[in-house]
PDB file of C-alpha atoms in Angstrom:
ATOM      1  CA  UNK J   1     -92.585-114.455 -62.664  1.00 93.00           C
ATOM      2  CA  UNK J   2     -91.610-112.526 -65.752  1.00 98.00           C
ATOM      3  CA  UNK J   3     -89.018-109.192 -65.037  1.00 98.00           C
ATOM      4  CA  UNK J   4     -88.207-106.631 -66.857  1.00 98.00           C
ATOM      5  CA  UNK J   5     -85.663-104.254 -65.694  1.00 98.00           C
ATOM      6  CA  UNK J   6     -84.923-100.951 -67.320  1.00 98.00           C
ATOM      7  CA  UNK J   7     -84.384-102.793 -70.976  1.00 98.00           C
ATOM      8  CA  UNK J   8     -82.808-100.424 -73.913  1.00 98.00           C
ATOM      9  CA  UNK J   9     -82.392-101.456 -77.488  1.00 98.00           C
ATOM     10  CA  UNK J  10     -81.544 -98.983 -80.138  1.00 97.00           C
ATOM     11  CA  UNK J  11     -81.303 -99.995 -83.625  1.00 96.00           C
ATOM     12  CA  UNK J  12     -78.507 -98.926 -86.660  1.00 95.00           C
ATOM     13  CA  UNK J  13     -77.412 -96.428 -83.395  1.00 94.00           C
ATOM     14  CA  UNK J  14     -75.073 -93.778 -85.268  1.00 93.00           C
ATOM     15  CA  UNK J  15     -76.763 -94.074 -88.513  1.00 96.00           C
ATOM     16  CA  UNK J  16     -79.450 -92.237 -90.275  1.00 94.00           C
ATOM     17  CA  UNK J  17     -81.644 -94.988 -89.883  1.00 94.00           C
ATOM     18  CA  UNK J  18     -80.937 -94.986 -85.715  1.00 96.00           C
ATOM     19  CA  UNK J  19     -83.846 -96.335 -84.119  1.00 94.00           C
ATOM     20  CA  UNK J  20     -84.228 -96.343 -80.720  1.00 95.00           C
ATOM     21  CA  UNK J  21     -86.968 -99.255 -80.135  1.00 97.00           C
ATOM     22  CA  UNK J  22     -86.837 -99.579 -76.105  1.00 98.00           C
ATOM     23  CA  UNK J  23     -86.254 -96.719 -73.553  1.00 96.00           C
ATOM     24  CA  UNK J  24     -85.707 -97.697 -69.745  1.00 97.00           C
ATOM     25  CA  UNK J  25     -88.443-100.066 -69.936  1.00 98.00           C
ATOM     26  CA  UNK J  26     -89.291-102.119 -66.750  1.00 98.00           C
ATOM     27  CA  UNK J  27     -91.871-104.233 -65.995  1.00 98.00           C
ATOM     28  CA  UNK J  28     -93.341-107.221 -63.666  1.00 98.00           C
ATOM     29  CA  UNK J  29     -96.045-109.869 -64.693  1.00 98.00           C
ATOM     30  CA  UNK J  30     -97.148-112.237 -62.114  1.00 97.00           C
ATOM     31  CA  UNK J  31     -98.015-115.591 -62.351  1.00 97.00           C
ATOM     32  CA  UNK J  32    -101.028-116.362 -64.510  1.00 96.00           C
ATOM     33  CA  UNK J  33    -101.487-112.682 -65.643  1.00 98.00           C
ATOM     34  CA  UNK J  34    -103.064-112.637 -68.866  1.00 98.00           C
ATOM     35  CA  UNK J  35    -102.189-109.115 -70.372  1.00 98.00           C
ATOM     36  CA  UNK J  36    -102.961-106.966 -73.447  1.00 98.00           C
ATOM     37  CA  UNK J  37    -100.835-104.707 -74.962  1.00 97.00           C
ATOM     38  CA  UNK J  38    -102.101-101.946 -77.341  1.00 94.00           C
ATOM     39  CA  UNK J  39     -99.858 -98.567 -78.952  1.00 91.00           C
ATOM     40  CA  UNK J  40     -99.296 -97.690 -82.422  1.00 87.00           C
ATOM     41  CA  UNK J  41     -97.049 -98.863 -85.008  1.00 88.00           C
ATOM     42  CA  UNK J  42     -93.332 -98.277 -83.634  1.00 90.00           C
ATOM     43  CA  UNK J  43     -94.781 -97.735 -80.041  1.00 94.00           C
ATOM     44  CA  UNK J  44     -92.056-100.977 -79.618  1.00 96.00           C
ATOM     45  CA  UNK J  45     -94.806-103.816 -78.655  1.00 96.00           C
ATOM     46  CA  UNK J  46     -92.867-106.677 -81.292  1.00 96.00           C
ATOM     47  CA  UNK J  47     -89.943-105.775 -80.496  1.00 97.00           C
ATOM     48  CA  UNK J  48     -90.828-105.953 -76.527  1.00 98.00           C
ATOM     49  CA  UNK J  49     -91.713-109.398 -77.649  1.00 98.00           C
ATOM     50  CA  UNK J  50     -88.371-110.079 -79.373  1.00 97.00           C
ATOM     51  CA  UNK J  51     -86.398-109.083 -76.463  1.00 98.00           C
ATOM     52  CA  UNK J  52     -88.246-111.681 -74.243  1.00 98.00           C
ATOM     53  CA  UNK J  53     -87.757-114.015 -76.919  1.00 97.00           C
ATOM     54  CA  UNK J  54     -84.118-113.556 -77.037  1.00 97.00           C
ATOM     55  CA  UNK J  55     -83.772-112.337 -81.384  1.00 97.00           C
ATOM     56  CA  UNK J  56     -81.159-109.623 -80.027  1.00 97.00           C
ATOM     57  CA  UNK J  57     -79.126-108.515 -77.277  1.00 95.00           C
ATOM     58  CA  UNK J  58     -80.164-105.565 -75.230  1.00 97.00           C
ATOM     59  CA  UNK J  59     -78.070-102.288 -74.652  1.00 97.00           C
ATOM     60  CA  UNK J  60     -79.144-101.898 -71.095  1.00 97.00           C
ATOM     61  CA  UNK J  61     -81.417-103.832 -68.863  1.00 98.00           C
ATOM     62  CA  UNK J  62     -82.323-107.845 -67.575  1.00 98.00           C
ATOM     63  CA  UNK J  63     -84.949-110.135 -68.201  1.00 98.00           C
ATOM     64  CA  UNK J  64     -85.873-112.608 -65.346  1.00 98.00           C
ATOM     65  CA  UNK J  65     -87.802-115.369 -66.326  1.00 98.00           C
ATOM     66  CA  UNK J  66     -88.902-117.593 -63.367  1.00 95.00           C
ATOM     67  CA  UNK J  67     -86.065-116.214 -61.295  1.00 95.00           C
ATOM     68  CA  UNK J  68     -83.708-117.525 -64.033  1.00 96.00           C
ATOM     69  CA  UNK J  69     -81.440-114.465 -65.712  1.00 97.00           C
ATOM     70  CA  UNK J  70     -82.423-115.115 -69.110  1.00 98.00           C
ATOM     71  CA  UNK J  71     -80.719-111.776 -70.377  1.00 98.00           C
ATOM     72  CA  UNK J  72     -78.158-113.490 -72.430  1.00 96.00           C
ATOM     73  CA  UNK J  73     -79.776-116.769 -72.733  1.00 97.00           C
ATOM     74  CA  UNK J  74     -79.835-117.819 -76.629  1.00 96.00           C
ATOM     75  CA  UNK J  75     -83.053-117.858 -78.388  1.00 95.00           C
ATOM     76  CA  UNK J  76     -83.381-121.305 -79.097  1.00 91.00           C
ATOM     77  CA  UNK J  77     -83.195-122.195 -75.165  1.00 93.00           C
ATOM     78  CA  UNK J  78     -85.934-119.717 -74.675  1.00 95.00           C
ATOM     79  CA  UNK J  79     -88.260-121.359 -77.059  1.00 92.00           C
ATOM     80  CA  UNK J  80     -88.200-124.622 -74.747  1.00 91.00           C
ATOM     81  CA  UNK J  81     -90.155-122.247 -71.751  1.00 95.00           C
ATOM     82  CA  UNK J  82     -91.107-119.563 -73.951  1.00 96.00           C
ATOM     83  CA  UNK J  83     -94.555-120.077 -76.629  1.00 96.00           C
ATOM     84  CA  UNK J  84     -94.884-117.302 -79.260  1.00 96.00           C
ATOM     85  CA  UNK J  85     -97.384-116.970 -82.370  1.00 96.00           C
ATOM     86  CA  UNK J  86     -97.316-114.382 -84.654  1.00 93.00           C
ATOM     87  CA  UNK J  87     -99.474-112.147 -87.044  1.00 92.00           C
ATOM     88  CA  UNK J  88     -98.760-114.172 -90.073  1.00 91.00           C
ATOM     89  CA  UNK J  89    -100.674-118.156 -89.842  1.00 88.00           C
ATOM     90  CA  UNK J  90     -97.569-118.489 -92.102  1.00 88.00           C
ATOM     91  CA  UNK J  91     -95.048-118.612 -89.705  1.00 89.00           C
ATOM     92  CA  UNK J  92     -94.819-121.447 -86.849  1.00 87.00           C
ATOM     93  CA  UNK J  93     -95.446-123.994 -88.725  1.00 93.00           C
ATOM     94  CA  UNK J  94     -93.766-126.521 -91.383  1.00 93.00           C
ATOM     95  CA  UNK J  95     -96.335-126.541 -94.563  1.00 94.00           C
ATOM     96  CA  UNK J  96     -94.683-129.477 -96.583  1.00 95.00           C
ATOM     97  CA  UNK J  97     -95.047-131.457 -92.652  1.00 96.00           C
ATOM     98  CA  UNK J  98     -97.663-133.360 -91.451  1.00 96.00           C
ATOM     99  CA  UNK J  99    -100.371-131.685 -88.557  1.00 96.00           C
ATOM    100  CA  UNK J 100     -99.086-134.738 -86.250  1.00 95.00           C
ATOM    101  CA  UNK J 101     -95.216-134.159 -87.738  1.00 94.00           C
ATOM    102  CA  UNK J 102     -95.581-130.549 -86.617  1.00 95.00           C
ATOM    103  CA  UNK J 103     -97.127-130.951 -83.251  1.00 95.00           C
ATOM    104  CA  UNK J 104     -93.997-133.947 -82.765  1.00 93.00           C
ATOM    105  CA  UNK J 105     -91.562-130.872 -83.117  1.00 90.00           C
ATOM    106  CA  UNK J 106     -93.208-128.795 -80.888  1.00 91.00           C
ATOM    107  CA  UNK J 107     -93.756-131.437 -78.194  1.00 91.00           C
ATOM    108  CA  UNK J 108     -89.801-132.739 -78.327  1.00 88.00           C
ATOM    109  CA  UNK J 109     -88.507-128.920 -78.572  1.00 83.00           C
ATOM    110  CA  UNK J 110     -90.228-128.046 -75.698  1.00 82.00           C
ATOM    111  CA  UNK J 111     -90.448-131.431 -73.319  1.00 75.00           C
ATOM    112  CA  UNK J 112     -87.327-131.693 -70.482  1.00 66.00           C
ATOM    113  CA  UNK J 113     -85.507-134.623 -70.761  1.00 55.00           C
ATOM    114  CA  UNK J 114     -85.878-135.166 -74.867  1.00 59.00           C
ATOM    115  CA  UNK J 115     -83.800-134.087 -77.917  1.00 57.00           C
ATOM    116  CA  UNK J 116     -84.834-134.084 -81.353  1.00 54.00           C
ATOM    117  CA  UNK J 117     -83.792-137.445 -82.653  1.00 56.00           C
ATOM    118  CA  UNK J 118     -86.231-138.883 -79.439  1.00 65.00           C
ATOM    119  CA  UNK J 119     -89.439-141.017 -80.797  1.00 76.00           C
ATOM    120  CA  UNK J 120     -92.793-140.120 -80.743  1.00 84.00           C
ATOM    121  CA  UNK J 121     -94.708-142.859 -79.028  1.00 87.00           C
ATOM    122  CA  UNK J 122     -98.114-144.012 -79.374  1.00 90.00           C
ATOM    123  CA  UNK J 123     -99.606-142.849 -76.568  1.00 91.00           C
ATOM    124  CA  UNK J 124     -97.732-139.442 -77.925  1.00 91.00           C
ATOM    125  CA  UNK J 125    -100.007-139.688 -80.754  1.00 92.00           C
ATOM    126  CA  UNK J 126    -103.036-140.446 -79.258  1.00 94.00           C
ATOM    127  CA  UNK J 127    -102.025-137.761 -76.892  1.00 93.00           C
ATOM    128  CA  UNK J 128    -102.150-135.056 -79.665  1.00 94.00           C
ATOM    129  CA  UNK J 129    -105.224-136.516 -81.371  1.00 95.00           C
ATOM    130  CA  UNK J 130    -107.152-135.661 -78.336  1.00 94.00           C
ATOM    131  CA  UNK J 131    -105.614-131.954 -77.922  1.00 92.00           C
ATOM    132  CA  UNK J 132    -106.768-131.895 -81.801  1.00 94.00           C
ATOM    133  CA  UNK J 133    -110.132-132.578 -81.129  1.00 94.00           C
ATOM    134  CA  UNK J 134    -110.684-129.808 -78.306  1.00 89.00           C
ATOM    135  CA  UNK J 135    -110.092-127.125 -81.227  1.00 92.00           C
ATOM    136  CA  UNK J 136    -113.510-128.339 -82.431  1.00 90.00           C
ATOM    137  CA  UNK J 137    -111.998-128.168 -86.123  1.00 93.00           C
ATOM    138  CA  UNK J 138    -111.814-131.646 -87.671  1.00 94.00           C
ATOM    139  CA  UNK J 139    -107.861-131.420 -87.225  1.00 95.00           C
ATOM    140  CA  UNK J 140    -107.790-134.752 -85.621  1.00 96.00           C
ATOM    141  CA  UNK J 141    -108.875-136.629 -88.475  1.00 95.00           C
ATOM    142  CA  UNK J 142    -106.416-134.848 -90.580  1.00 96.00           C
ATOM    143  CA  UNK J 143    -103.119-136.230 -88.519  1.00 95.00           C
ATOM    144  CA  UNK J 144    -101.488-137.442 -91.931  1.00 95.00           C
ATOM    145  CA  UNK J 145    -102.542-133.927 -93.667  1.00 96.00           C
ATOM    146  CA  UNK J 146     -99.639-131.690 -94.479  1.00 97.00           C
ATOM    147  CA  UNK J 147    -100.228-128.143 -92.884  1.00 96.00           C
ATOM    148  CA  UNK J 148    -100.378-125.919 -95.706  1.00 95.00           C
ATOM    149  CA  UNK J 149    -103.470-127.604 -97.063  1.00 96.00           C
ATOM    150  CA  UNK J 150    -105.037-125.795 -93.649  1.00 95.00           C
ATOM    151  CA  UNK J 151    -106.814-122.327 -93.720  1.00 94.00           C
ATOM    152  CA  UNK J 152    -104.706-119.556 -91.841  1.00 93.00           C
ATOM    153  CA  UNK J 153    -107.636-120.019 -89.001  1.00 94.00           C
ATOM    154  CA  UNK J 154    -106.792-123.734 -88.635  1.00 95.00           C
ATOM    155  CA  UNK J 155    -103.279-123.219 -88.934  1.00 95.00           C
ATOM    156  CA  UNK J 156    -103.520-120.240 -86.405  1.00 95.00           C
ATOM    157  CA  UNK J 157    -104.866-122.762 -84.023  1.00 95.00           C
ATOM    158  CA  UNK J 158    -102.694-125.307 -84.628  1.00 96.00           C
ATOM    159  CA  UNK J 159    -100.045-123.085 -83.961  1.00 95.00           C
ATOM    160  CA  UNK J 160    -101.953-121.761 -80.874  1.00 95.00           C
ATOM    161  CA  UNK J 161    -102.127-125.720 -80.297  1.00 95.00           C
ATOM    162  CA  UNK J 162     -98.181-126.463 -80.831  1.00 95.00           C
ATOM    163  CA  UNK J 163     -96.912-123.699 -78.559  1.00 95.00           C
ATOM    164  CA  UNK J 164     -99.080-124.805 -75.341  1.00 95.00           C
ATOM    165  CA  UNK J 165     -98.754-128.524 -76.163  1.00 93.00           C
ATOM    166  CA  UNK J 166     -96.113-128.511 -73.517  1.00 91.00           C
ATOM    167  CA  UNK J 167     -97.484-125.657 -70.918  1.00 94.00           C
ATOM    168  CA  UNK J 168     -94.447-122.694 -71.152  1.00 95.00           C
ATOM    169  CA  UNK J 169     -93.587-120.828 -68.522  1.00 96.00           C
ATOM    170  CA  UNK J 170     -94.921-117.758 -71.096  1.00 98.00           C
ATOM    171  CA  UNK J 171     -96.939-117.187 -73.801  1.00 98.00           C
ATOM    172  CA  UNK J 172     -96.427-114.533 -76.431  1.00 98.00           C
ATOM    173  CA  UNK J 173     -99.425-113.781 -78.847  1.00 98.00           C
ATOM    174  CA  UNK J 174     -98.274-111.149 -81.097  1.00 96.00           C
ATOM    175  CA  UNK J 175    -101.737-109.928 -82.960  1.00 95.00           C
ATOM    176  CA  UNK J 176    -102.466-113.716 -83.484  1.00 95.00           C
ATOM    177  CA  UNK J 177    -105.604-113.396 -85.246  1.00 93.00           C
ATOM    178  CA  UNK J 178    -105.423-109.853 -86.871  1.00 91.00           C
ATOM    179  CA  UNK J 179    -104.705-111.764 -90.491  1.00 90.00           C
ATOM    180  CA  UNK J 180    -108.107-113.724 -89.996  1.00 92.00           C
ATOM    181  CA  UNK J 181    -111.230-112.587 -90.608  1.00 91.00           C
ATOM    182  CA  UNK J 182    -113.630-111.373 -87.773  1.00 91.00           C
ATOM    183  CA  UNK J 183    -115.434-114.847 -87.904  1.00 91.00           C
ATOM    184  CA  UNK J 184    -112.238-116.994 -87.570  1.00 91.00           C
ATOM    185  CA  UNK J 185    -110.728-114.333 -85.459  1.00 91.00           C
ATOM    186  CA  UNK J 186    -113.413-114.566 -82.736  1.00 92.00           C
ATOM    187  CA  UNK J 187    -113.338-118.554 -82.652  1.00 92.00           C
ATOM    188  CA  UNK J 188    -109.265-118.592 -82.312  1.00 93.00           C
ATOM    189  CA  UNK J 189    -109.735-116.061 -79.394  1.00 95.00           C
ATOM    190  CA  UNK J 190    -111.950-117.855 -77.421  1.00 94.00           C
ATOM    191  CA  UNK J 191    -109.861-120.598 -77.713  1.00 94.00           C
ATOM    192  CA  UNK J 192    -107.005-118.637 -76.764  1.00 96.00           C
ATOM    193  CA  UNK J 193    -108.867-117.628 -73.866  1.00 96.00           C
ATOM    194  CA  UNK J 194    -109.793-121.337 -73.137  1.00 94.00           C
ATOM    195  CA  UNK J 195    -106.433-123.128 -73.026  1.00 95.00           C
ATOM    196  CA  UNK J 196    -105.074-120.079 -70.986  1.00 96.00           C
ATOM    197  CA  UNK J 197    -107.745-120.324 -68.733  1.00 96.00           C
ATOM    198  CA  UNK J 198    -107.448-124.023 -68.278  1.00 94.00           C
ATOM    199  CA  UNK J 199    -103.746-124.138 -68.656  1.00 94.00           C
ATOM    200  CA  UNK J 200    -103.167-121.394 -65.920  1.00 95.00           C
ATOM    201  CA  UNK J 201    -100.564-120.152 -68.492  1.00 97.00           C
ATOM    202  CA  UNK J 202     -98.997-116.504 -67.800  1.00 98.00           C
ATOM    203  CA  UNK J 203     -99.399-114.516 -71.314  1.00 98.00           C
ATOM    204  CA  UNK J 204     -98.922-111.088 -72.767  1.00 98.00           C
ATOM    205  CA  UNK J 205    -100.751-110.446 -76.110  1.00 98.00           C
ATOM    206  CA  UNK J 206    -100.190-107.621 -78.400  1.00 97.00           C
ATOM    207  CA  UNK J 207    -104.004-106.355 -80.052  1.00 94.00           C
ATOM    208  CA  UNK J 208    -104.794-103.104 -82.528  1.00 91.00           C
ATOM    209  CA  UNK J 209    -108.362-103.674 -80.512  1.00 91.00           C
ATOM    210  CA  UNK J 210    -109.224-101.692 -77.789  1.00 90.00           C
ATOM    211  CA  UNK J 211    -112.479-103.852 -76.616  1.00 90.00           C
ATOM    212  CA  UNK J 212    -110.197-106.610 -76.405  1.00 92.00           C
ATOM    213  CA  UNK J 213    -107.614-104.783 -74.859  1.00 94.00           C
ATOM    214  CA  UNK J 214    -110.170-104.150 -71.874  1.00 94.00           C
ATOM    215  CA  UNK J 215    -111.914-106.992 -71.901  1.00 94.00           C
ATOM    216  CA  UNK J 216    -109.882-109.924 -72.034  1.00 96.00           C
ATOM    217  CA  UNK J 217    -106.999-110.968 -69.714  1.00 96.00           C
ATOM    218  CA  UNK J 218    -106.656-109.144 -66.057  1.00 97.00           C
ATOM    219  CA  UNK J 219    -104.292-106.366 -67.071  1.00 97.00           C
ATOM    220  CA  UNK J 220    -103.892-103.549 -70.081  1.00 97.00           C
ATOM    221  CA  UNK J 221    -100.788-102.042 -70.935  1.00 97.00           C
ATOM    222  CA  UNK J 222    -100.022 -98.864 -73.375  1.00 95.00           C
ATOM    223  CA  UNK J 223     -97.059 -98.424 -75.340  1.00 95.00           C
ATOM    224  CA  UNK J 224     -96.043 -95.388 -77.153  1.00 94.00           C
ATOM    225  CA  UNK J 225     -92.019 -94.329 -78.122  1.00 94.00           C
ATOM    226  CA  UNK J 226     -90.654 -97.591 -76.619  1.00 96.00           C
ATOM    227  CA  UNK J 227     -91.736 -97.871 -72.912  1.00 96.00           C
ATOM    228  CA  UNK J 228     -95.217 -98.585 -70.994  1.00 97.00           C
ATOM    229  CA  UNK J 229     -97.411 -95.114 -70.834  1.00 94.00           C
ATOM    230  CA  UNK J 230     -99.821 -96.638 -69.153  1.00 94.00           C
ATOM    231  CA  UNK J 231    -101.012 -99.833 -66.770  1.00 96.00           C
ATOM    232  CA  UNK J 232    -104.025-100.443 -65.751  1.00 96.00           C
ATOM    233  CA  UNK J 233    -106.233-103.717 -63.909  1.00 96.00           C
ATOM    234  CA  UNK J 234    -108.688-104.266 -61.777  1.00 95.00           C
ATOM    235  CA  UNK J 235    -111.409-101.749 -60.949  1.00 95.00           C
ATOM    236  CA  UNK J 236    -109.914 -99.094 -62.656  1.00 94.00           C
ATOM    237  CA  UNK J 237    -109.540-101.197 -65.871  1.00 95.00           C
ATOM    238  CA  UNK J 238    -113.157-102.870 -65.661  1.00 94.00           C
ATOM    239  CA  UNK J 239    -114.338 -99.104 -65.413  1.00 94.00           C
ATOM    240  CA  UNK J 240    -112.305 -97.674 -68.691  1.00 93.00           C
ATOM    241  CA  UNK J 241    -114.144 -97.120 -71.729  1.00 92.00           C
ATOM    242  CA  UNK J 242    -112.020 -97.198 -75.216  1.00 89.00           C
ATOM    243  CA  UNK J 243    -112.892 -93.282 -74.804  1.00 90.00           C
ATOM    244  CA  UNK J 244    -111.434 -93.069 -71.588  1.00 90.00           C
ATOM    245  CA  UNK J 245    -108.217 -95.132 -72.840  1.00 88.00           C
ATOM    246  CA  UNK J 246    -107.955 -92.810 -75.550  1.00 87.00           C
ATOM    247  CA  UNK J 247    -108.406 -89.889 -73.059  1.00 88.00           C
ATOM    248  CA  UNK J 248    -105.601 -91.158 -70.616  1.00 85.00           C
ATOM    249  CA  UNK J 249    -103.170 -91.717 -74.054  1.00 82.00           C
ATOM    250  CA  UNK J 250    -103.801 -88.060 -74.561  1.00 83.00           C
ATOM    251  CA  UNK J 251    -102.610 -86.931 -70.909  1.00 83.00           C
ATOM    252  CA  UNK J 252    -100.135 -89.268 -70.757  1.00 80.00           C
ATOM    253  CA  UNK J 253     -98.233 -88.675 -73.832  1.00 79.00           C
ATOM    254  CA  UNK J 254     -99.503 -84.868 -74.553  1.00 72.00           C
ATOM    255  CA  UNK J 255    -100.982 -86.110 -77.965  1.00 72.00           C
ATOM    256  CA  UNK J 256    -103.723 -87.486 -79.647  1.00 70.00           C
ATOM    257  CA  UNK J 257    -103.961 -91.554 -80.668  1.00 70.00           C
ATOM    258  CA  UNK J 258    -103.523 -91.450 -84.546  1.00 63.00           C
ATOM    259  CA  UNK J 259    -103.265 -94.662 -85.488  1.00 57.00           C
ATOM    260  CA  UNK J 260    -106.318 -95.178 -88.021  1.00 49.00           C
ATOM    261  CA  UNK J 261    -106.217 -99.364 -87.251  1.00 52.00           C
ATOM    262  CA  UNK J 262    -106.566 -98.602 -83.442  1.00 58.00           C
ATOM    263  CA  UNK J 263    -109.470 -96.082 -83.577  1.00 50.00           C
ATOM    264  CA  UNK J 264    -111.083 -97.950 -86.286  1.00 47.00           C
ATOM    265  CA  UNK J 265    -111.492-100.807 -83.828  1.00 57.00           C
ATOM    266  CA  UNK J 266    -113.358 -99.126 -80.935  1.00 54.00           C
TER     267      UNK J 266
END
């Protein structure tokens, strides 16, 4: 479904401020996989994510996308098959716009067959009232409401909302609810899990929690110094402990997990 094949990026490369973000990094994700991804800061999970995305050209390497060569496919034509939500509620959404307004844009950026000067029919609207109402927030009786009158939870899920409102071939959740707190970060993860589940939608999601880096999805990955240390489902994964993932970090890369935000979570 999703290829990665040997991928390099370095940044500022012949600088002092060279950066080299991606090393040789391959991977395959099958169809519906739901995977976490865990590693310290600069262990290259974003900008993993921005590579899929398309925000920069690679040095070395393809990305397959539904057995389409996406490798030098511009960003903007990504977004139509490609869902992301980031860290910040701020981003992904239009805060002077409407809730329906917003959920318009993302339905006619990522529908075949439409451009944006198409019209938004009733039975659109209707359409998007009912998705509203399935968040359980209210947000369907506040159509006319501009977003950034919404809390960063609502907004979260309306974002969560926008980029599944036509199902992408992937989903990117890049620590979607680590700005929220625990309360509002709990009910915008089970309704990740929900409209994955129910949407059969293929997903990687990037977590500083290693309970629900084990626990949710089918697959864990660890990153550490650009590239994928470790990879674990199934048994093996339903067995691990965050001790024992911290353990196999350790053997793997020949140091400890320092990353305060990370431990601080088990």
């Amino acid at each position: 479904m999703l290829d990665i094949k040997n991928i390099s990026k370095t940044f500022s490369p012949g600088t002092v401020n060279e950066k080299k973000a991606l090393s040789d990094l391959s991977l395959s994700v099958k169809d519906g996989d739901f995977i976490t991804i865990i590693g310290s800061n600069g262990a290259g999970k974003s900008t993993l994510f921005n590579a899929i995305a398309g925000s920069f050209y690679l040095d070395e390497g393809y990305i397959f996308l539904g057995g389409q060569d996406i490798t030098f496919l511009e960003e903007h034509k990504r977004s139509r098959i490609i869902g992301r939500m980031f860290q910040d509620p701020l981003k992904g959404t239009a805060p002077s716009m409407s809730i329906e307004e917003n959920i318009a844009l993302a339905y006619l950026r990522s529908s075949e067959g439409t451009s944006p000067f198409s019209r938004i029919s009733s039975r659109d609207k209707k359409n998007f009232r009912e998705k509203l109402s399935l968040l359980g927030m209210g947000l369907e009786d506040r159509m006319r409401d501009p977003v950034g009158l919404l809390s960063g939870g609502q907004r979260q899920a309306l974002t969560l909302l926008m980029a599944t409102i036509v199902t992408p071939k992937l989903l990117l959740l890049d620590e979607h609810t680590a700005a929220l707190d625990p309360g509002t970060a709990e009910k915008v993860i089970e309704l990740t899990k929900k409209i994955v589940s129910e949407g059969n939608i293929t997903c990687l999601m990037i977590t500083h929690n290693m309970k629900q880096a084990l626990t949710i999805g089918n697959r864990t990955l660890l990153m550490n110094d650009g590239n994928i240390v470790l990879d674990v489902s199934g048994n093996e994964r339903e067995s691990l402990t965050t001790s024992d993932l911290i353990d196999k970090f350790k053997k793997k890369v020949g140091e400890d997990l320092d990353n305060d935000r990370i431990l601080l979570s088990t």
